[in-house]
mmCIF file of C-alpha atoms in Angstrom:
data_model
loop_
_atom_site.group_PDB
_atom_site.id
_atom_site.type_symbol
_atom_site.label_atom_id
_atom_site.label_comp_id
_atom_site.label_asym_id
_atom_site.label_seq_id
_atom_site.Cartn_x
_atom_site.Cartn_y
_atom_site.Cartn_z
ATOM 1 C CA MET A 24 -0.337 -0.209 0.010
ATOM 2 C CA ASN A 25 0.623 3.380 -0.642
ATOM 3 C CA LYS A 26 -0.144 7.118 -0.141
ATOM 4 C CA ASP A 27 -0.471 7.254 -4.802
ATOM 5 C CA LYS A 28 -2.618 3.288 -4.316
ATOM 6 C CA ILE A 29 -4.862 5.375 -1.675
ATOM 7 C CA LEU A 30 -6.323 8.280 -4.378
ATOM 8 C CA GLU A 31 -5.498 6.002 -7.420
ATOM 9 C CA ASP A 32 -8.088 3.871 -6.262
ATOM 10 C CA ARG A 33 -10.629 7.299 -4.874
ATOM 11 C CA PHE A 34 -9.745 8.581 -8.069
ATOM 12 C CA PRO A 35 -9.171 6.895 -11.528
ATOM 13 C CA GLY A 36 -8.073 7.954 -14.590
ATOM 14 C CA ARG A 37 -6.055 10.076 -16.335
ATOM 15 C CA ARG A 38 -8.524 12.974 -15.470
ATOM 16 C CA ALA A 39 -8.475 12.559 -12.347
ATOM 17 C CA ALA A 40 -3.804 13.044 -12.679
ATOM 18 C CA LEU A 41 -4.535 16.386 -11.297
ATOM 19 C CA LYS A 42 -6.462 16.538 -8.608
ATOM 20 C CA ARG A 43 -4.898 13.102 -6.819
ATOM 21 C CA GLU A 44 -1.268 16.463 -7.460
ATOM 22 C CA ILE A 45 -3.538 18.540 -5.417
ATOM 23 C CA LEU A 46 -4.165 15.704 -2.330
ATOM 24 C CA GLU A 47 -0.708 14.355 -2.642
ATOM 25 C CA HIS A 48 0.610 17.492 -2.201
ATOM 26 C CA ALA A 49 -1.677 18.749 0.795
ATOM 27 C CA LEU A 50 -1.438 16.050 2.513
ATOM 28 C CA TYR A 51 2.646 17.099 2.616
ATOM 29 C CA CYS A 52 1.452 20.211 3.610
ATOM 30 C CA PHE A 53 -0.285 19.409 6.612
ATOM 31 C CA ASN A 54 1.959 17.152 7.156
ATOM 32 C CA GLU A 55 4.508 19.321 7.957
ATOM 33 C CA LEU A 56 3.361 23.056 8.022
ATOM 34 C CA GLY A 57 -0.141 21.084 9.938
ATOM 35 C CA VAL A 58 -3.267 21.784 9.532
ATOM 36 C CA GLU A 59 -4.720 24.751 10.886
ATOM 37 C CA ALA A 60 -1.693 26.344 9.152
ATOM 38 C CA THR A 61 -1.531 25.275 5.875
ATOM 39 C CA THR A 62 -3.533 27.411 3.224
ATOM 40 C CA ILE A 63 -4.348 27.112 -0.108
ATOM 41 C CA ASP A 64 -1.739 29.233 -1.106
ATOM 42 C CA ALA A 65 1.022 27.118 0.940
ATOM 43 C CA ILE A 66 -0.741 24.592 -1.441
ATOM 44 C CA LYS A 67 -0.743 25.711 -4.562
ATOM 45 C CA ALA A 68 3.382 26.552 -4.139
ATOM 46 C CA ARG A 69 3.740 22.869 -3.700
ATOM 47 C CA CYS A 70 2.328 21.623 -6.562
ATOM 48 C CA ASP A 71 2.448 24.569 -9.102
ATOM 49 C CA THR A 72 -1.186 25.205 -9.908
ATOM 50 C CA SER A 73 -3.337 27.604 -10.088
ATOM 51 C CA VAL A 74 -5.236 28.690 -7.327
ATOM 52 C CA GLY A 75 -9.256 28.626 -9.899
ATOM 53 C CA ALA A 76 -7.821 24.683 -9.744
ATOM 54 C CA ILE A 77 -7.629 24.013 -6.238
ATOM 55 C CA TYR A 78 -10.743 25.854 -5.566
ATOM 56 C CA HIS A 79 -12.614 24.704 -9.017
ATOM 57 C CA HIS A 80 -11.624 20.326 -7.827
ATOM 58 C CA PHE A 81 -12.356 21.028 -4.169
ATOM 59 C CA GLY A 82 -14.558 24.561 -3.052
ATOM 60 C CA ASN A 83 -12.241 25.378 -0.364
ATOM 61 C CA LYS A 84 -9.760 24.375 2.185
ATOM 62 C CA GLU A 85 -12.049 22.010 4.259
ATOM 63 C CA GLY A 86 -12.816 20.866 0.905
ATOM 64 C CA ILE A 87 -9.656 19.095 0.750
ATOM 65 C CA LEU A 88 -9.070 18.235 3.951
ATOM 66 C CA SER A 89 -12.642 16.109 4.350
ATOM 67 C CA THR A 90 -11.821 14.427 1.026
ATOM 68 C CA LEU A 91 -8.376 13.360 1.904
ATOM 69 C CA PHE A 92 -9.357 12.204 5.577
ATOM 70 C CA PHE A 93 -12.987 10.376 3.738
ATOM 71 C CA ALA A 94 -9.897 8.855 1.292
ATOM 72 C CA ALA A 95 -7.837 7.369 4.566
ATOM 73 C CA GLN A 96 -10.975 6.035 6.355
ATOM 74 C CA ASP A 97 -12.275 4.372 3.712
ATOM 75 C CA ASP A 98 -8.929 2.375 2.558
ATOM 76 C CA GLN A 99 -8.539 1.867 6.622
ATOM 77 C CA ARG A 100 -12.387 0.119 6.477
ATOM 78 C CA GLN A 101 -11.430 -1.914 3.431
ATOM 79 C CA HIS A 102 -8.280 -3.144 4.964
ATOM 80 C CA LEU A 103 -10.335 -3.880 7.902
ATOM 81 C CA GLU A 104 -13.180 -5.507 6.041
ATOM 82 C CA HIS A 105 -11.312 -7.639 4.164
ATOM 83 C CA GLU A 106 -9.515 -8.875 7.344
ATOM 84 C CA LEU A 107 -12.667 -9.619 9.268
ATOM 85 C CA ALA A 108 -14.185 -11.052 6.501
ATOM 86 C CA LYS A 109 -11.596 -14.366 6.908
ATOM 87 C CA THR A 110 -12.719 -14.166 10.414
ATOM 88 C CA ASN A 111 -14.537 -17.478 12.602
ATOM 89 C CA SER A 112 -15.134 -16.056 15.248
ATOM 90 C CA LEU A 113 -14.520 -13.513 18.901
ATOM 91 C CA ARG A 114 -11.603 -13.495 19.485
ATOM 92 C CA GLU A 115 -9.936 -14.427 16.119
ATOM 93 C CA ALA A 116 -12.271 -11.073 14.600
ATOM 94 C CA ILE A 117 -11.130 -9.063 17.732
ATOM 95 C CA TYR A 118 -7.437 -10.175 16.851
ATOM 96 C CA SER A 119 -8.245 -9.146 13.276
ATOM 97 C CA ILE A 120 -9.175 -6.075 14.480
ATOM 98 C CA VAL A 121 -6.461 -5.350 15.850
ATOM 99 C CA SER A 122 -3.687 -6.464 14.410
ATOM 100 C CA SER A 123 -5.122 -4.798 10.945
ATOM 101 C CA TYR A 124 -4.955 -1.531 12.269
ATOM 102 C CA LEU A 125 -1.426 -2.256 13.352
ATOM 103 C CA ASP A 126 -0.790 -2.865 10.126
ATOM 104 C CA TRP A 127 -2.625 0.321 8.932
ATOM 105 C CA VAL A 128 -1.216 2.765 10.421
ATOM 106 C CA VAL A 129 2.715 0.884 10.007
ATOM 107 C CA ALA A 130 2.536 0.298 6.095
ATOM 108 C CA GLN A 131 0.731 4.494 5.712
ATOM 109 C CA PRO A 132 2.474 6.662 7.887
ATOM 110 C CA GLU A 133 1.333 9.309 6.446
ATOM 111 C CA TRP A 134 -2.265 8.799 6.174
ATOM 112 C CA ALA A 135 -2.289 7.963 9.752
ATOM 113 C CA ARG A 136 -0.455 11.049 10.867
ATOM 114 C CA PHE A 137 -3.201 13.204 8.778
ATOM 115 C CA LEU A 138 -5.240 10.754 10.726
ATOM 116 C CA TYR A 139 -4.902 11.847 13.289
ATOM 117 C CA GLN A 140 -4.049 15.860 13.131
ATOM 118 C CA ALA A 141 -7.338 15.640 10.955
ATOM 119 C CA ARG A 142 -9.645 14.345 12.482
ATOM 120 C CA SER A 143 -11.341 16.540 15.215
ATOM 121 C CA PRO A 144 -11.503 19.832 12.496
ATOM 122 C CA VAL A 145 -13.444 17.168 10.047
ATOM 123 C CA ALA A 146 -15.674 17.146 12.543
ATOM 124 C CA LYS A 147 -16.497 20.213 13.456
ATOM 125 C CA GLY A 148 -15.765 21.678 10.519
ATOM 126 C CA PRO A 149 -19.013 21.763 7.530
ATOM 127 C CA PHE A 150 -18.718 18.015 5.816
ATOM 128 C CA ARG A 151 -19.373 16.968 9.888
ATOM 129 C CA GLN A 152 -22.290 15.798 8.776
ATOM 130 C CA GLU A 153 -21.076 12.734 6.342
ATOM 131 C CA LEU A 154 -18.289 11.984 9.225
ATOM 132 C CA LYS A 155 -21.246 11.290 11.893
ATOM 133 C CA VAL A 156 -22.934 9.035 9.164
ATOM 134 C CA ARG A 157 -20.069 7.060 8.193
ATOM 135 C CA ASN A 158 -19.147 6.572 11.574
ATOM 136 C CA ALA A 159 -22.726 5.911 12.567
ATOM 137 C CA GLN A 160 -22.850 2.912 9.126
ATOM 138 C CA ASN A 161 -18.765 1.655 10.400
ATOM 139 C CA TYR A 162 -20.477 1.102 14.141
ATOM 140 C CA GLN A 163 -22.901 -0.344 12.928
ATOM 141 C CA GLU A 164 -21.497 -3.725 10.606
ATOM 142 C CA LEU A 165 -19.041 -3.308 13.198
ATOM 143 C CA LYS A 166 -21.160 -4.275 16.152
ATOM 144 C CA GLU A 167 -23.518 -6.659 13.731
ATOM 145 C CA LYS A 168 -19.954 -8.369 12.920
ATOM 146 C CA LEU A 169 -19.063 -9.088 16.824
ATOM 147 C CA LEU A 170 -22.459 -10.100 18.289
ATOM 148 C CA SER A 171 -22.768 -12.553 15.254
ATOM 149 C CA PHE A 172 -19.846 -14.867 17.004
ATOM 150 C CA GLU A 173 -21.594 -14.348 20.524
ATOM 151 C CA ASN A 174 -23.825 -17.182 22.281
ATOM 152 C CA LYS A 175 -24.189 -18.621 26.093
ATOM 153 C CA ASP A 176 -20.859 -18.983 25.893
ATOM 154 C CA ILE A 177 -19.140 -15.815 25.020
ATOM 155 C CA LYS A 178 -20.658 -12.607 26.182
ATOM 156 C CA ILE A 179 -19.241 -9.131 25.228
ATOM 157 C CA VAL A 180 -19.109 -6.874 27.579
ATOM 158 C CA GLN A 181 -21.354 -3.827 28.119
ATOM 159 C CA PRO A 182 -22.850 -0.838 26.972
ATOM 160 C CA PHE A 183 -21.289 -1.860 23.360
ATOM 161 C CA GLU A 184 -20.469 1.638 23.359
ATOM 162 C CA ILE A 185 -17.550 1.393 25.325
ATOM 163 C CA ILE A 186 -16.434 -1.431 22.516
ATOM 164 C CA PRO A 187 -14.014 -0.194 19.544
ATOM 165 C CA SER A 188 -12.133 2.005 22.687
ATOM 166 C CA LEU A 189 -11.233 -1.089 25.200
ATOM 167 C CA ILE A 190 -9.734 -3.008 21.339
ATOM 168 C CA VAL A 191 -8.097 -0.135 19.473
ATOM 169 C CA GLY A 192 -7.651 2.621 21.894
ATOM 170 C CA PRO A 193 -4.245 1.382 23.614
ATOM 171 C CA SER A 194 -3.194 0.355 19.132
ATOM 172 C CA GLU A 195 -3.828 3.977 18.826
ATOM 173 C CA ASN A 196 -1.806 5.349 21.477
ATOM 174 C CA TYR A 197 1.006 3.051 20.452
ATOM 175 C CA CYS A 198 0.787 3.944 17.556
ATOM 176 C CA ARG A 199 0.828 7.929 18.042
ATOM 177 C CA ALA A 200 3.925 7.967 20.513
ATOM 178 C CA TRP A 201 5.742 5.441 17.317
ATOM 179 C CA LEU A 202 3.908 8.374 15.067
ATOM 180 C CA ALA A 203 6.601 10.709 16.821
ATOM 181 C CA ASN A 204 9.355 8.566 17.732
ATOM 182 C CA ARG A 205 8.826 9.054 21.512
ATOM 183 C CA VAL A 206 8.359 5.214 20.719
ATOM 184 C CA ARG A 207 10.955 2.561 18.395
ATOM 185 C CA THR A 208 9.596 -1.318 18.258
ATOM 186 C CA SER A 209 6.884 -0.748 15.575
ATOM 187 C CA PRO A 210 3.722 -1.605 15.869
ATOM 188 C CA ARG A 211 3.447 -4.588 14.614
ATOM 189 C CA ASP A 212 5.938 -6.039 16.560
ATOM 190 C CA TYR A 213 3.455 -6.148 19.754
ATOM 191 C CA ARG A 214 0.049 -7.162 17.535
ATOM 192 C CA GLU A 215 0.006 -10.194 19.815
ATOM 193 C CA GLU A 216 0.118 -8.420 23.218
ATOM 194 C CA PHE A 217 -2.723 -5.914 21.616
ATOM 195 C CA SER A 218 -4.493 -8.472 20.607
ATOM 196 C CA GLU A 219 -4.919 -10.512 23.604
ATOM 197 C CA SER A 220 -5.300 -7.143 25.666
ATOM 198 C CA ALA A 221 -7.986 -5.787 23.405
ATOM 199 C CA TRP A 222 -9.617 -10.014 23.395
ATOM 200 C CA ARG A 223 -9.706 -10.440 27.757
ATOM 201 C CA SER A 224 -11.337 -6.357 28.215
ATOM 202 C CA LEU A 225 -14.224 -7.449 25.876
ATOM 203 C CA GLN A 226 -15.161 -10.857 28.208
ATOM 204 C CA ARG A 227 -17.998 -10.681 30.473
#
């Protein structure tokens, strides 16, 4: 996986080449300068195109930000769905969720850095309703998948709304530290530890 593939999957073909180029350079600017400090002029200077072209494709900075955010979110979600489809038990599903998360961050560090810093601005911006709908759908699909494995011997802790945090919270914390170079060991090396911790936290 790479950033070009994420953008190519979402905006395929030659006609979308300029849009992909703008987004790729915008991703660099957001990560290097920060979301708040990045301006349309900074993106323009980086990709050597016109302000008019940028506004034509995305409307404004918030349009670029949300487009990148949703592209990354979709790619991460597709990776998770692919891994979850291969599971046959609740334990396998929990391990799959954690492993998928860690693998994606390691494979896509620039996108992961962007997701972490862009989540709050998108949630507060003009595309917050779209994000809310997407998150609700993802939450419902995950809930249905995990509850499908429940039986008289295996029950998930309640309320269910705490489950996503229990599963990926520790992994996310470590990934943030790794991306910030506060720890050196790859998150992938701790797949077993984080997966087992998540599995134990979910059992009643």
